[in-house]
Amino acid sequence: GVPVLEEPPLARALYAAVPVGHPIPANLFHAVAEVLAWVYALRDGKRQPWRGTTQPQGAF
């Protein structure tokens, strides 16, 4: 199957704050970087459980 990551607070913050094609704002950058690091680890065969620790700051 295809791995699915559910991170509703981050998804909501991105949806509310970032138009498609625009840069990720600084207050969401670290949280998005954690997701991307997890995705790249999956791609490299290092399947591991999600352990994201960063919550979006000041997103709402």
Short mmCIF file of C-alpha atoms in Angstrom, two decimals, residues 1 3 5 7-12 17 20 25 28-29 31 33-34 37-39 43-47 51-52 59:
data_model
loop_
_atom_site.label_atom_id
_atom_site.label_comp_id
_atom_site.label_asym_id
_atom_site.label_seq_id
_atom_site.Cartn_x
_atom_site.Cartn_y
_atom_site.Cartn_z
CA GLY A 1 0.00 0.00 0.00
CA PRO A 3 1.89 5.30 3.03
CA LEU A 5 0.51 10.74 6.64
CA GLU A 7 -1.31 15.70 10.11
CA PRO A 8 -4.56 17.74 10.28
CA PRO A 9 -3.16 20.83 12.09
CA LEU A 10 -0.44 21.25 9.46
CA ALA A 11 -2.82 20.58 6.57
CA ARG A 12 -5.28 23.16 7.90
CA ALA A 17 -2.18 30.43 4.79
CA VAL A 20 -0.94 27.07 -4.43
CA PRO A 25 5.82 30.79 5.31
CA LEU A 28 5.28 26.53 8.91
CA PHE A 29 8.69 25.80 7.43
CA ALA A 31 6.83 21.37 10.27
CA ALA A 33 10.57 20.09 6.58
CA GLU A 34 9.82 17.27 9.05
CA ALA A 37 12.36 14.35 5.67
CA TRP A 38 9.95 11.50 6.47
CA VAL A 39 8.93 11.22 2.81
CA ARG A 43 11.77 6.84 -0.66
CA ASP A 44 15.22 5.67 0.41
CA GLY A 45 13.78 2.48 1.91
CA LYS A 46 14.02 3.58 5.53
CA ARG A 47 10.39 3.03 6.43
CA ARG A 51 7.38 11.11 14.71
CA GLY A 52 6.70 14.69 13.77
CA ALA A 59 -1.03 29.59 11.73
#
